[in-house]
Amino acid sequence: MIHTPEFPKQIYASRRLRLAQSVREKSGSGVVIIGTASEKYRNRDSDFPYRFDSDFHYLTGFTEPGATLVMVVTKSTCETILFCRPKDLDREIWDGWRLGPEAAPNHLGIDQAYANTEIDNKLPELLSNQDAIFARLNNSQEQGQQLRQWLEKVQSHVRAGMTTPEALFDIETIVHEMRLFKDDYEINLMRESGKIAARGHIKAMQTSQPGLREYHLEAELLHTFRSLGAESVAYNSIVAGGANACVLHHRAGDALLNDGDLCLIDAGCELHGYASDITRTFPINGQFSSAQKAVYEIVLAAQEAAISVTKPGYDFQAPHDAALKVITQGLLDLGLLDKKVVGGVDNAIETKAFQRFYMHRTSHWLGMDVHDVGQYRETPSALTPKPWRNLKENMVLTIEPGIYIRKSDDIDPKFWDIGIRIEDDALVTSGECELMSRDVPVQVSEIEYLMKHSS
Ligand code: GLY
Ligand code: MN
Ligand code: MN
């Protein structure tokens, strides 16, 4: 992103200003320290594809490894300093171009930049005579050790009149609350990420036919995501044929896609750091059986019920409760739950009888991380347990009910191995939520039509 002229310096600068304001509110002044992710070794001279740390990227837009952001915040000023990899022709010949500390201030809109080799000299200086540090409390062992060394160095100068910070605050508490509410720039990226993921799902549905294997459909997803500009998948794609759909974290493997079975695909892409997360379930041969359709319609009705309460005035739990009621009623109607044994819908919910067929929650926050950051409970609150978070404009969450029916002697065989989940990405607005992933069809008739008219 930094190579493009439209790198949005202003957006990152305004996020840093908001962060600085939170630092002042908590402690009057302080030093923020936040590093990006390390490169991860895969095997013999080969790394996993590099992915920056989401919090670091949220505040800088900088995508290179080996970088740390430091902000020195006073009552009235905020100085932003980046430590990054120095220019190094030898390394750049092997690993690629580096921005370097000379170009970083102008490119990124920060005040100063130094080579990361300078950090152990500079940090003790920057931490001297400061009241508070705002850093990650759950640092890696290496980062924790580094912070202790910087503080020891400041400590060694106390007789020369220097003071050490007295307080350590968790930077994540502040940044994660900011990230929970998406700004316009993020919302546009998430819409785009949802559109690309939807195109991948459409391509996979159109490619589906008995005799192919799960990885053939995964290949269509990957090809579409990458050819439309997404950098990566947002998580390992689930492509699950038949009984595999009842394994919640099944990875696309080499299982055959069989005539008459369903295929569940849970896949999303990552575009400039922003995830989409979509699930669709469709018949491998393009035609739902009546048992498959009956279960599908319940899951879809559950999703619609959840969508209708994904708006201000409701809390995070409301979509789950709404979906659960429809699913449990549906399980009773289909005879998958026996009324005589579990009682009515309220009792089946109370006793968790539904859990045999619906064992996960309906929603999670979505953003830079697929299971995005942000508290799910209101805080601070004197109440125990703390109430669920109220839904507010510009939050983004998934809505993903499902029903999973494993083969069992007490279940009508026509339902065996049916696993259905439908998942969309919802932006909370002042009115009805906006579904950012609905370019891929969801109604039975639309899916059957699409699969019949593959291009
Ligand atoms: N794809 C991960 C999830 O749906 O939560
Ligand atoms: Mn999800
Ligand atoms: Mn998903």
CSV table of C-alpha atoms and ligand atoms in Angstrom, one decimal:
chain,number,residue,atom,x,y,z
A,1,MET,CA,0.0,0.0,0.0
A,2,ILE,CA,2.7,2.4,0.8
A,3,HIS,CA,3.9,2.4,-2.8
A,4,THR,CA,0.6,3.9,-4.0
A,5,PRO,CA,0.3,7.7,-4.1
A,6,GLU,CA,-3.0,7.6,-2.2
A,7,PHE,CA,-1.4,6.2,1.0
A,8,PRO,CA,-3.9,7.8,3.5
A,9,LYS,CA,-1.4,9.4,5.9
A,10,GLN,CA,-4.2,11.5,7.4
A,11,ILE,CA,-6.3,8.5,8.5
A,12,TYR,CA,-3.4,7.0,10.5
A,13,ALA,CA,-2.4,10.3,11.9
A,14,SER,CA,-5.9,11.0,13.2
A,15,ARG,CA,-6.0,7.5,14.8
A,16,ARG,CA,-2.8,8.3,16.6
A,17,LEU,CA,-4.2,11.6,17.8
A,18,ARG,CA,-7.2,9.8,19.2
A,19,LEU,CA,-4.9,7.3,20.9
A,20,ALA,CA,-2.9,10.2,22.3
A,21,GLN,CA,-6.1,11.7,23.7
A,22,SER,CA,-6.9,8.4,25.5
A,23,VAL,CA,-3.4,8.3,27.0
A,24,ARG,CA,-3.9,11.8,28.4
A,25,GLU,CA,-7.3,10.8,29.8
A,26,LYS,CA,-5.8,7.8,31.6
A,27,SER,CA,-2.6,9.2,32.8
A,28,GLY,CA,-2.0,12.8,31.7
A,29,SER,CA,1.0,11.8,29.6
A,30,GLY,CA,3.0,8.7,28.7
A,31,VAL,CA,5.0,6.8,26.1
A,32,VAL,CA,3.3,4.4,23.8
A,33,ILE,CA,5.3,1.4,22.5
A,34,ILE,CA,3.8,-1.0,20.0
A,35,GLY,CA,5.8,-3.3,17.7
A,36,THR,CA,4.7,-5.1,14.6
A,37,ALA,CA,4.7,-8.9,14.2
A,38,SER,CA,7.9,-10.9,13.6
A,39,GLU,CA,8.6,-13.0,10.5
A,40,LYS,CA,7.8,-16.7,11.1
A,41,TYR,CA,10.2,-19.4,10.0
A,42,ARG,CA,8.5,-22.2,8.1
A,43,ASN,CA,11.3,-24.5,7.1
A,44,ARG,CA,14.8,-24.3,5.7
A,45,ASP,CA,15.3,-20.8,4.3
A,46,SER,CA,11.6,-20.4,3.9
A,47,ASP,CA,9.2,-18.1,5.9
A,48,PHE,CA,5.5,-18.1,6.2
A,49,PRO,CA,4.0,-15.2,4.2
A,50,TYR,CA,4.5,-12.2,6.3
A,51,ARG,CA,1.5,-10.6,8.0
A,52,PHE,CA,2.0,-7.4,10.0
A,53,ASP,CA,0.5,-6.9,13.5
A,54,SER,CA,-3.1,-5.5,13.2
A,55,ASP,CA,-2.8,-2.9,16.0
A,56,PHE,CA,0.6,-1.7,14.7
A,57,HIS,CA,-0.8,-1.4,11.1
A,58,TYR,CA,-4.0,0.3,12.4
A,59,LEU,CA,-1.8,3.1,13.7
A,60,THR,CA,0.8,3.4,11.0
A,61,GLY,CA,-0.3,1.7,7.7
A,62,PHE,CA,3.2,0.3,7.6
A,63,THR,CA,3.5,-3.2,6.3
A,64,GLU,CA,7.2,-4.1,6.8
A,65,PRO,CA,8.5,-6.4,9.6
A,66,GLY,CA,11.1,-5.2,12.1
A,67,ALA,CA,9.3,-2.0,13.1
A,68,THR,CA,8.2,-0.4,16.3
A,69,LEU,CA,6.0,2.7,16.8
A,70,VAL,CA,6.8,4.9,19.8
A,71,MET,CA,4.6,7.9,20.7
A,72,VAL,CA,5.7,10.4,23.4
A,73,VAL,CA,2.5,12.0,24.6
A,74,THR,CA,2.4,15.1,26.8
A,75,LYS,CA,-0.5,17.3,27.9
A,76,SER,CA,-0.3,19.3,24.7
A,77,THR,CA,2.0,17.4,22.3
A,78,CYS,CA,2.4,14.1,20.7
A,79,GLU,CA,5.7,13.1,19.0
A,80,THR,CA,5.6,10.0,16.8
A,81,ILE,CA,8.7,8.0,16.2
A,82,LEU,CA,9.2,4.9,14.1
A,83,PHE,CA,12.0,2.4,14.3
A,84,CYS,CA,12.2,0.5,11.1
A,85,ARG,CA,14.7,-1.6,9.1
A,86,PRO,CA,17.5,0.5,7.7
A,87,LYS,CA,18.2,0.6,3.9
A,88,ASP,CA,20.5,-2.2,3.0
A,89,LEU,CA,21.3,-2.9,-0.6
A,90,ASP,CA,22.5,-6.4,0.1
A,91,ARG,CA,19.3,-7.4,2.0
A,92,GLU,CA,17.1,-5.6,-0.5
A,93,ILE,CA,18.6,-7.6,-3.4
A,94,TRP,CA,17.5,-10.8,-1.6
A,95,ASP,CA,14.3,-9.7,0.3
A,96,GLY,CA,13.0,-6.7,-1.5
A,97,TRP,CA,12.7,-2.9,-1.2
A,98,ARG,CA,12.7,-1.3,2.2
A,99,LEU,CA,11.2,2.1,3.0
A,100,GLY,CA,14.1,3.0,5.4
A,101,PRO,CA,14.2,5.7,8.2
A,102,GLU,CA,15.2,8.5,5.8
A,103,ALA,CA,12.0,8.3,3.7
A,104,ALA,CA,9.6,7.1,6.5
A,105,PRO,CA,8.6,10.4,8.0
A,106,ASN,CA,7.4,11.8,4.7
A,107,HIS,CA,5.8,8.6,3.4
A,108,LEU,CA,4.0,7.7,6.6
A,109,GLY,CA,3.3,11.1,8.1
A,110,ILE,CA,5.3,10.5,11.3
A,111,ASP,CA,7.6,12.9,13.0
A,112,GLN,CA,10.9,11.0,13.2
A,113,ALA,CA,12.3,7.6,12.2
A,114,TYR,CA,15.4,5.7,13.1
A,115,ALA,CA,16.9,2.4,12.1
A,116,ASN,CA,15.7,-0.4,14.3
A,117,THR,CA,19.3,-1.1,15.3
A,118,GLU,CA,19.1,2.2,17.3
A,119,ILE,CA,16.1,1.2,19.4
A,120,ASP,CA,18.1,-0.1,22.5
A,121,ASN,CA,20.0,3.3,22.6
A,122,LYS,CA,17.0,5.5,22.0
A,123,LEU,CA,14.2,3.9,24.1
A,124,PRO,CA,15.8,4.4,27.5
A,125,GLU,CA,16.3,8.1,26.6
A,126,LEU,CA,12.6,8.3,25.5
A,127,LEU,CA,11.4,6.6,28.7
A,128,SER,CA,13.4,8.8,31.1
A,129,ASN,CA,11.4,11.2,33.2
A,130,GLN,CA,8.1,9.8,31.9
A,131,ASP,CA,5.2,8.9,34.1
A,132,ALA,CA,3.7,6.0,32.3
A,133,ILE,CA,4.2,3.4,29.6
A,134,PHE,CA,1.4,2.1,27.4
A,135,ALA,CA,2.5,-1.2,26.0
A,136,ARG,CA,1.2,-4.7,25.4
A,137,LEU,CA,0.9,-6.6,28.7
A,138,ASN,CA,0.8,-9.9,27.0
A,139,ASN,CA,4.0,-9.3,25.2
A,140,SER,CA,6.1,-12.1,23.7
A,141,GLN,CA,8.9,-13.2,26.1
A,142,GLU,CA,11.4,-11.4,23.8
A,143,GLN,CA,9.5,-8.1,23.8
A,144,GLY,CA,8.9,-8.2,27.6
A,145,GLN,CA,12.6,-8.8,28.1
A,146,GLN,CA,13.5,-5.9,25.8
A,147,LEU,CA,11.2,-3.6,27.8
A,148,ARG,CA,12.8,-4.7,31.1
A,149,GLN,CA,16.2,-4.0,29.7
A,150,TRP,CA,15.2,-0.4,28.6
A,151,LEU,CA,13.8,0.2,32.1
A,152,GLU,CA,16.9,-1.1,33.8
A,153,LYS,CA,19.0,1.3,31.7
A,154,VAL,CA,16.8,4.2,32.8
A,155,GLN,CA,17.0,2.9,36.4
A,156,SER,CA,20.8,3.0,36.2
A,157,HIS,CA,20.7,6.7,35.8
A,158,VAL,CA,18.5,7.6,38.7
A,159,ARG,CA,21.4,9.0,40.7
A,160,ALA,CA,21.9,11.4,37.9
A,161,GLY,CA,18.4,12.6,38.6
A,162,MET,CA,16.4,10.6,36.0
A,163,THR,CA,13.1,9.1,37.0
A,164,THR,CA,11.5,5.9,35.7
A,165,PRO,CA,7.9,5.4,34.6
A,166,GLU,CA,5.7,4.4,37.6
A,167,ALA,CA,2.7,2.9,35.7
A,168,LEU,CA,2.3,0.4,32.9
A,169,PHE,CA,-1.0,0.5,31.1
A,170,ASP,CA,-2.3,-2.0,28.5
A,171,ILE,CA,-2.2,-0.4,25.1
A,172,GLU,CA,-4.5,-3.1,23.7
A,173,THR,CA,-7.5,-2.0,25.9
A,174,ILE,CA,-7.4,1.4,24.2
A,175,VAL,CA,-6.6,0.4,20.6
A,176,HIS,CA,-9.0,-2.6,20.5
A,177,GLU,CA,-11.9,-0.3,21.6
A,178,MET,CA,-11.0,2.0,18.8
A,179,ARG,CA,-10.9,-0.8,16.3
A,180,LEU,CA,-14.3,-2.1,17.3
A,181,PHE,CA,-15.9,1.0,15.6
A,182,LYS,CA,-14.9,1.0,11.9
A,183,ASP,CA,-14.2,4.4,10.2
A,184,ASP,CA,-15.3,5.1,6.6
A,185,TYR,CA,-11.9,4.0,5.2
A,186,GLU,CA,-12.2,0.6,6.9
A,187,ILE,CA,-15.9,0.2,6.0
A,188,ASN,CA,-15.1,0.7,2.3
A,189,LEU,CA,-12.3,-1.9,2.5
A,190,MET,CA,-14.5,-4.3,4.2
A,191,ARG,CA,-17.2,-3.9,1.6
A,192,GLU,CA,-14.6,-4.6,-1.1
A,193,SER,CA,-13.3,-7.6,0.8
A,194,GLY,CA,-16.9,-8.9,1.1
A,195,LYS,CA,-17.4,-8.4,-2.7
A,196,ILE,CA,-14.2,-10.3,-3.6
A,197,ALA,CA,-15.0,-13.2,-1.2
A,198,ALA,CA,-18.6,-13.4,-2.6
A,199,ARG,CA,-17.1,-13.7,-6.2
A,200,GLY,CA,-15.0,-16.6,-4.9
A,201,HIS,CA,-18.0,-18.4,-3.5
A,202,ILE,CA,-19.9,-17.9,-6.7
A,203,LYS,CA,-17.1,-19.3,-8.7
A,204,ALA,CA,-16.8,-22.3,-6.4
A,205,MET,CA,-20.6,-23.0,-6.6
A,206,GLN,CA,-20.4,-22.7,-10.4
A,207,THR,CA,-17.5,-25.1,-10.6
A,208,SER,CA,-19.0,-27.7,-8.2
A,209,GLN,CA,-19.9,-31.1,-9.6
A,210,PRO,CA,-19.8,-34.7,-8.3
A,211,GLY,CA,-16.4,-36.3,-8.8
A,212,LEU,CA,-14.4,-33.2,-8.0
A,213,ARG,CA,-12.5,-33.0,-4.7
A,214,GLU,CA,-12.7,-30.4,-2.0
A,215,TYR,CA,-9.3,-28.9,-3.1
A,216,HIS,CA,-10.7,-28.2,-6.6
A,217,LEU,CA,-13.2,-25.7,-5.1
A,218,GLU,CA,-10.5,-24.3,-2.7
A,219,ALA,CA,-8.4,-23.6,-5.8
A,220,GLU,CA,-11.3,-21.6,-7.3
A,221,LEU,CA,-11.6,-19.6,-4.1
A,222,LEU,CA,-7.9,-18.8,-4.0
A,223,HIS,CA,-7.7,-18.0,-7.7
A,224,THR,CA,-10.6,-15.6,-7.4
A,225,PHE,CA,-9.3,-13.9,-4.2
A,226,ARG,CA,-5.9,-13.3,-5.6
A,227,SER,CA,-6.8,-12.3,-9.1
A,228,LEU,CA,-9.1,-9.7,-7.7
A,229,GLY,CA,-6.3,-8.2,-5.6
A,230,ALA,CA,-6.8,-9.7,-2.1
A,231,GLU,CA,-3.4,-10.3,-0.5
A,232,SER,CA,-4.4,-13.5,1.2
A,233,VAL,CA,-7.2,-15.7,2.6
A,234,ALA,CA,-8.4,-14.2,5.9
A,235,TYR,CA,-8.2,-17.8,7.4
A,236,ASN,CA,-7.8,-21.3,6.1
A,237,SER,CA,-10.7,-22.0,3.8
A,238,ILE,CA,-13.2,-24.7,4.9
A,239,VAL,CA,-14.5,-26.7,2.0
A,240,ALA,CA,-16.4,-29.6,3.5
A,241,GLY,CA,-18.3,-32.2,1.4
A,242,GLY,CA,-21.0,-34.4,3.0
A,243,ALA,CA,-20.2,-35.5,6.5
A,244,ASN,CA,-17.2,-33.2,6.7
A,245,ALA,CA,-19.5,-30.3,7.1
A,246,CYS,CA,-20.3,-31.5,10.6
A,247,VAL,CA,-16.6,-31.0,11.5
A,248,LEU,CA,-16.7,-27.3,12.4
A,249,HIS,CA,-13.0,-26.6,11.6
A,250,HIS,CA,-12.6,-29.0,8.7
A,251,ARG,CA,-9.9,-27.8,6.2
A,252,ALA,CA,-10.3,-28.2,2.5
A,253,GLY,CA,-8.8,-31.6,1.9
A,254,ASP,CA,-8.8,-34.3,-0.8
A,255,ALA,CA,-12.3,-35.8,-0.1
A,256,LEU,CA,-14.5,-36.5,-3.1
A,257,LEU,CA,-17.6,-34.4,-3.6
A,258,ASN,CA,-20.4,-36.9,-4.0
A,259,ASP,CA,-23.6,-36.7,-5.9
A,260,GLY,CA,-26.5,-36.0,-3.6
A,261,ASP,CA,-24.3,-34.5,-0.8
A,262,LEU,CA,-24.1,-30.9,0.3
A,263,CYS,CA,-20.9,-28.9,0.3
A,264,LEU,CA,-20.2,-26.2,3.0
A,265,ILE,CA,-17.7,-23.5,2.2
A,266,ASP,CA,-16.6,-21.1,4.9
A,267,ALA,CA,-14.0,-18.8,3.2
A,268,GLY,CA,-13.0,-15.2,3.2
A,269,CYS,CA,-10.2,-13.1,1.9
A,270,GLU,CA,-8.0,-10.4,3.4
A,271,LEU,CA,-7.8,-7.1,1.5
A,272,HIS,CA,-5.3,-4.5,2.7
A,273,GLY,CA,-5.6,-6.1,6.1
A,274,TYR,CA,-9.4,-6.4,6.3
A,275,ALA,CA,-11.2,-9.8,6.5
A,276,SER,CA,-14.4,-11.1,5.0
A,277,ASP,CA,-16.0,-14.2,6.4
A,278,ILE,CA,-18.7,-15.9,4.4
A,279,THR,CA,-20.3,-19.3,4.6
A,280,ARG,CA,-22.6,-20.9,2.0
A,281,THR,CA,-23.9,-24.4,1.8
A,282,PHE,CA,-25.0,-25.8,-1.5
A,283,PRO,CA,-25.9,-29.1,-3.2
A,284,ILE,CA,-22.8,-30.5,-5.0
A,285,ASN,CA,-25.0,-31.5,-8.0
A,286,GLY,CA,-26.9,-28.2,-8.0
A,287,GLN,CA,-30.3,-29.5,-6.6
A,288,PHE,CA,-31.3,-29.6,-2.9
A,289,SER,CA,-33.1,-32.8,-1.8
A,290,SER,CA,-36.3,-32.1,0.2
A,291,ALA,CA,-34.6,-33.0,3.5
A,292,GLN,CA,-31.6,-30.8,2.8
A,293,LYS,CA,-34.0,-28.0,1.8
A,294,ALA,CA,-36.1,-28.3,4.9
A,295,VAL,CA,-33.0,-28.0,7.1
A,296,TYR,CA,-31.6,-25.2,4.9
A,297,GLU,CA,-34.8,-23.1,5.2
A,298,ILE,CA,-34.6,-23.3,9.0
A,299,VAL,CA,-31.0,-22.1,9.1
A,300,LEU,CA,-31.9,-19.3,6.6
A,301,ALA,CA,-35.0,-18.3,8.7
A,302,ALA,CA,-32.7,-18.3,11.8
A,303,GLN,CA,-30.3,-16.0,10.0
A,304,GLU,CA,-33.1,-13.6,9.0
A,305,ALA,CA,-34.3,-13.5,12.5
A,306,ALA,CA,-30.8,-12.6,13.7
A,307,ILE,CA,-30.4,-10.0,11.0
A,308,SER,CA,-33.6,-8.3,12.0
A,309,VAL,CA,-32.2,-7.5,15.5
A,310,THR,CA,-28.7,-6.5,14.4
A,311,LYS,CA,-29.2,-2.9,15.0
A,312,PRO,CA,-29.0,-0.2,17.7
A,313,GLY,CA,-31.4,-0.9,20.5
A,314,TYR,CA,-30.3,-4.5,20.7
A,315,ASP,CA,-27.2,-6.1,22.3
A,316,PHE,CA,-24.6,-8.5,21.0
A,317,GLN,CA,-26.6,-11.5,22.4
A,318,ALA,CA,-29.8,-10.6,20.6
A,319,PRO,CA,-29.0,-12.0,17.2
A,320,HIS,CA,-27.9,-15.3,18.9
A,321,ASP,CA,-31.1,-15.5,20.9
A,322,ALA,CA,-33.2,-14.8,17.9
A,323,ALA,CA,-31.4,-17.4,15.8
A,324,LEU,CA,-31.5,-20.0,18.6
A,325,LYS,CA,-35.2,-19.7,18.9
A,326,VAL,CA,-35.8,-20.4,15.2
A,327,ILE,CA,-33.4,-23.2,15.1
A,328,THR,CA,-34.7,-24.9,18.2
A,329,GLN,CA,-38.3,-24.6,16.9
A,330,GLY,CA,-37.1,-26.0,13.6
A,331,LEU,CA,-35.4,-29.0,15.2
A,332,LEU,CA,-38.7,-29.7,17.0
A,333,ASP,CA,-40.7,-29.4,13.9
A,334,LEU,CA,-38.5,-31.8,11.9
A,335,GLY,CA,-38.6,-34.3,14.8
A,336,LEU,CA,-34.8,-34.0,15.3
A,337,LEU,CA,-35.7,-33.0,18.9
A,338,ASP,CA,-38.5,-35.0,20.4
A,339,LYS,CA,-41.1,-32.8,22.0
A,340,LYS,CA,-42.0,-35.6,24.5
A,341,VAL,CA,-38.4,-35.7,25.7
A,342,VAL,CA,-37.3,-32.0,25.6
A,343,GLY,CA,-40.6,-30.2,26.0
A,344,GLY,CA,-41.4,-27.0,24.1
A,345,VAL,CA,-38.9,-24.5,22.5
A,346,ASP,CA,-38.3,-22.6,25.7
A,347,ASN,CA,-37.5,-25.7,27.7
A,348,ALA,CA,-35.2,-27.1,24.9
A,349,ILE,CA,-33.3,-23.8,25.0
A,350,GLU,CA,-33.2,-23.8,28.8
A,351,THR,CA,-31.8,-27.3,28.9
A,352,LYS,CA,-29.5,-26.7,26.0
A,353,ALA,CA,-31.0,-29.7,24.1
A,354,PHE,CA,-30.3,-27.8,20.8
A,355,GLN,CA,-26.6,-28.1,21.4
A,356,ARG,CA,-26.4,-31.5,19.9
A,357,PHE,CA,-27.2,-29.8,16.5
A,358,TYR,CA,-26.1,-26.2,17.1
A,359,MET,CA,-22.9,-26.0,19.2
A,360,HIS,CA,-21.4,-22.6,18.3
A,361,ARG,CA,-22.3,-19.0,18.7
A,362,THR,CA,-24.0,-16.9,16.0
A,363,SER,CA,-21.7,-13.9,15.8
A,364,HIS,CA,-18.2,-12.5,16.4
A,365,TRP,CA,-16.7,-9.1,15.7
A,366,LEU,CA,-15.1,-8.8,12.3
A,367,GLY,CA,-12.3,-6.5,11.1
A,368,MET,CA,-8.6,-6.7,10.6
A,369,ASP,CA,-8.7,-10.0,12.4
A,370,VAL,CA,-11.4,-12.5,11.4
A,371,HIS,CA,-12.3,-13.0,15.1
A,372,ASP,CA,-11.7,-9.3,15.6
A,373,VAL,CA,-10.8,-7.5,18.8
A,374,GLY,CA,-13.2,-5.6,21.0
A,375,GLN,CA,-15.0,-6.4,24.3
A,376,TYR,CA,-18.2,-8.4,24.1
A,377,ARG,CA,-19.4,-7.1,27.4
A,378,GLU,CA,-20.2,-3.6,28.5
A,379,THR,CA,-17.4,-2.1,30.6
A,380,PRO,CA,-17.0,-0.6,33.1
A,381,SER,CA,-20.0,-2.0,34.8
A,382,ALA,CA,-20.8,-2.7,38.5
A,383,LEU,CA,-23.1,-5.6,37.4
A,384,THR,CA,-22.0,-9.2,37.5
A,385,PRO,CA,-22.0,-10.7,35.0
A,386,LYS,CA,-21.5,-7.6,32.9
A,387,PRO,CA,-24.2,-7.1,30.4
A,388,TRP,CA,-23.6,-7.8,26.7
A,389,ARG,CA,-22.4,-5.0,24.6
A,390,ASN,CA,-25.0,-2.8,23.0
A,391,LEU,CA,-24.9,-2.8,19.2
A,392,LYS,CA,-23.8,0.6,17.9
A,393,GLU,CA,-23.3,2.1,14.4
A,394,ASN,CA,-20.1,1.1,12.7
A,395,MET,CA,-19.6,-2.1,14.5
A,396,VAL,CA,-19.2,-5.1,12.2
A,397,LEU,CA,-20.2,-8.7,13.2
A,398,THR,CA,-20.9,-12.0,11.5
A,399,ILE,CA,-24.2,-13.7,11.5
A,400,GLU,CA,-23.7,-17.4,11.1
A,401,PRO,CA,-26.3,-19.9,12.4
A,402,GLY,CA,-26.0,-23.5,11.5
A,403,ILE,CA,-27.4,-27.0,12.0
A,404,TYR,CA,-25.1,-30.1,12.0
A,405,ILE,CA,-26.7,-33.5,12.0
A,406,ARG,CA,-24.3,-36.5,12.5
A,407,LYS,CA,-25.3,-40.0,11.5
A,408,SER,CA,-27.1,-41.7,14.5
A,409,ASP,CA,-29.5,-44.5,15.1
A,410,ASP,CA,-32.0,-42.2,16.7
A,411,ILE,CA,-32.2,-39.9,13.6
A,412,ASP,CA,-34.1,-40.4,10.4
A,413,PRO,CA,-31.3,-41.4,7.8
A,414,LYS,CA,-32.6,-38.8,5.3
A,415,PHE,CA,-31.0,-36.2,7.6
A,416,TRP,CA,-27.7,-38.0,8.2
A,417,ASP,CA,-24.5,-35.9,7.5
A,418,ILE,CA,-26.4,-32.7,6.7
A,419,GLY,CA,-24.3,-29.8,7.9
A,420,ILE,CA,-25.5,-26.4,7.0
A,421,ARG,CA,-24.2,-22.9,8.0
A,422,ILE,CA,-25.0,-19.6,6.4
A,423,GLU,CA,-22.7,-16.7,7.3
A,424,ASP,CA,-22.8,-13.0,6.3
A,425,ASP,CA,-21.0,-9.9,7.4
A,426,ALA,CA,-23.1,-7.2,8.9
A,427,LEU,CA,-22.3,-3.5,9.4
A,428,VAL,CA,-24.4,-2.0,12.1
A,429,THR,CA,-26.0,1.2,10.8
A,430,SER,CA,-28.6,3.6,12.4
A,431,GLY,CA,-31.3,1.4,10.8
A,432,GLU,CA,-31.3,-2.0,9.3
A,433,CYS,CA,-27.8,-3.6,9.2
A,434,GLU,CA,-25.9,-3.6,5.9
A,435,LEU,CA,-24.9,-7.1,4.7
A,436,MET,CA,-21.5,-6.6,3.0
A,437,SER,CA,-21.3,-10.2,1.8
A,438,ARG,CA,-24.6,-10.6,0.0
A,439,ASP,CA,-23.3,-10.5,-3.6
A,440,VAL,CA,-23.4,-14.3,-3.3
A,441,PRO,CA,-26.9,-15.8,-3.4
A,442,VAL,CA,-28.4,-17.3,-0.2
A,443,GLN,CA,-32.0,-18.4,-1.2
A,444,VAL,CA,-32.4,-22.0,-2.3
A,445,SER,CA,-33.9,-21.0,-5.7
A,446,GLU,CA,-31.1,-18.5,-6.3
A,447,ILE,CA,-28.4,-21.0,-5.5
A,448,GLU,CA,-30.0,-23.6,-7.7
A,449,TYR,CA,-30.5,-21.1,-10.5
A,450,LEU,CA,-26.8,-20.0,-10.3
A,451,MET,CA,-25.5,-23.5,-10.3
A,452,LYS,CA,-27.7,-24.4,-13.3
A,453,HIS,CA,-26.5,-21.4,-15.3
A,454,SER,CA,-22.7,-21.6,-14.6
A,455,SER,CA,-20.7,-19.5,-16.9
B,1,GLY,N1,-14.4,-18.7,9.5
B,1,GLY,C1,-14.3,-18.6,10.9
B,1,GLY,C2,-15.6,-18.3,11.5
B,1,GLY,O1,-16.6,-18.3,10.9
B,1,GLY,O2,-15.7,-17.9,12.7
B,2,MN,MN,-17.3,-16.3,11.3
B,3,MN,MN,-16.6,-18.2,8.7
